[in-house]
XYZ file of C-alpha atoms in Angstrom:
109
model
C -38.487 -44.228 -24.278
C -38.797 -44.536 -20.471
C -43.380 -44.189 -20.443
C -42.945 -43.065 -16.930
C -41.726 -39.300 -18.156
C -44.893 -39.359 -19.842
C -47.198 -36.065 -18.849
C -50.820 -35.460 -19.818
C -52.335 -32.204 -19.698
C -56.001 -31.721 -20.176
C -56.487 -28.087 -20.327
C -60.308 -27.006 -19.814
C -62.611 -25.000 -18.029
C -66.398 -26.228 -15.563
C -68.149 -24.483 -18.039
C -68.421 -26.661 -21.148
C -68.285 -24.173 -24.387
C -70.605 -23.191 -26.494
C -69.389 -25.275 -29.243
C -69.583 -28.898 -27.816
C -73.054 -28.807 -27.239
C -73.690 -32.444 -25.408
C -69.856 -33.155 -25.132
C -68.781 -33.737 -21.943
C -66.925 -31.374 -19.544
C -63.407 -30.832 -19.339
C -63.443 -32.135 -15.999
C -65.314 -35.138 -16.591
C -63.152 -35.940 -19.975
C -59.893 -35.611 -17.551
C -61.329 -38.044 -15.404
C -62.226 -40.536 -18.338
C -58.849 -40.406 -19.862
C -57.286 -41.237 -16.522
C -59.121 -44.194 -16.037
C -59.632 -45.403 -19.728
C -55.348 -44.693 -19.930
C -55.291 -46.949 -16.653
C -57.563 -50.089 -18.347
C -55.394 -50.077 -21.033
C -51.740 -49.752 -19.883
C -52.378 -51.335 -16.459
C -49.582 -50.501 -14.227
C -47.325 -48.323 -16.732
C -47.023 -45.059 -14.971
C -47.620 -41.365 -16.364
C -49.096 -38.441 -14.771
C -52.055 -36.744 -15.717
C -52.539 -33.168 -14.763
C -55.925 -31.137 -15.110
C -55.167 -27.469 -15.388
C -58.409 -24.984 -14.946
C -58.060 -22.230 -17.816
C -59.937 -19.686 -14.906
C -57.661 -20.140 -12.409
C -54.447 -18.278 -11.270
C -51.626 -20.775 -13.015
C -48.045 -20.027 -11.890
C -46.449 -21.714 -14.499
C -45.735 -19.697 -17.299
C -46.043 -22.227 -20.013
C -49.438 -23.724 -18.970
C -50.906 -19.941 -18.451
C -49.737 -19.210 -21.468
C -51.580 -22.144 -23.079
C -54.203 -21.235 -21.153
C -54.316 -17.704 -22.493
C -54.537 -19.360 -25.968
C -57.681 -21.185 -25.057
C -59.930 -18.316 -23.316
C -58.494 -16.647 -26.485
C -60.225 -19.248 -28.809
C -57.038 -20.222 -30.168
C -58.002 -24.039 -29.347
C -61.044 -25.561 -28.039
C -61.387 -27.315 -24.961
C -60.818 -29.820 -23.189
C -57.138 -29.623 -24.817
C -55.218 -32.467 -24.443
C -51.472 -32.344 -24.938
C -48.584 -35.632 -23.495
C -45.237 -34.185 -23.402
C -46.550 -30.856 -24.836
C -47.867 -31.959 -27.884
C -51.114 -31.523 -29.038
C -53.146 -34.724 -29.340
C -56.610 -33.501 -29.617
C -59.066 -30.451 -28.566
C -62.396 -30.190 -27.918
C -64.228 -33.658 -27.979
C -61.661 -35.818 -27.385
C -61.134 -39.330 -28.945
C -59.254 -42.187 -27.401
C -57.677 -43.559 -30.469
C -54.947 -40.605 -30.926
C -54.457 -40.789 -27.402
C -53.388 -44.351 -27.459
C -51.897 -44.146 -30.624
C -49.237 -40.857 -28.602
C -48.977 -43.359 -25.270
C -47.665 -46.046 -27.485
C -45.349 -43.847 -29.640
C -43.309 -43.451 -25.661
C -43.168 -46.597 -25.617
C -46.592 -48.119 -24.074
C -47.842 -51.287 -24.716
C -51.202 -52.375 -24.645
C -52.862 -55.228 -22.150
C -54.767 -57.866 -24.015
């Protein structure tokens, strides 16, 4: 599969929650996955979107994920690639890498 289709969405808010005490924001776990995703796959492309559960969201599918997290239906940050889930909450890099690769990624030694 062509890796440059490949879309991450990390769904989140500025205030962390009340369950991931000493986890980092959503913000800051965007922003780690971005450059921890560019390390790794140095110069494979794929876009990675942070989308603010507060805010107004004009796409219907991301508010309605949205809605599902202020709703407690997941815990955030959320992290989906191609819109499937890959992880909520406190992230780990492992499943990401292990979704990256499965569109066709390939790790730099």
């Amino acid at each position: 599969m062509d890796n440059s289709t490949v879309l991450i969405e990390v769904f989140g808010a500025d205030l962390i929650c009340a369950s991931c005490a000493n986890a980092p924001s959503a913000r800051d776990t965007y922003e780690w996955l971005e450059a921890a995703i560019g390390r790794k796959y140095p110069g494979q492309a794929f876009n990675i979107e942070y989308i603010d559960i507060d805010s107004e969201i004009e796409d219907d599918r991301k508010s309605n994920i949205a809605e599902q997290v202020r709703n407690d239906e997941f815990f955030y940050p959320l992290v989906l690639i191609n819109e499937d889930m890959i992880g909520e909450g406190h992230i780990q890099l492992k499943p990401v890498f292990n979704a990256l690769e499965k569109h066709g990624f390939v790790a730099e030694n």
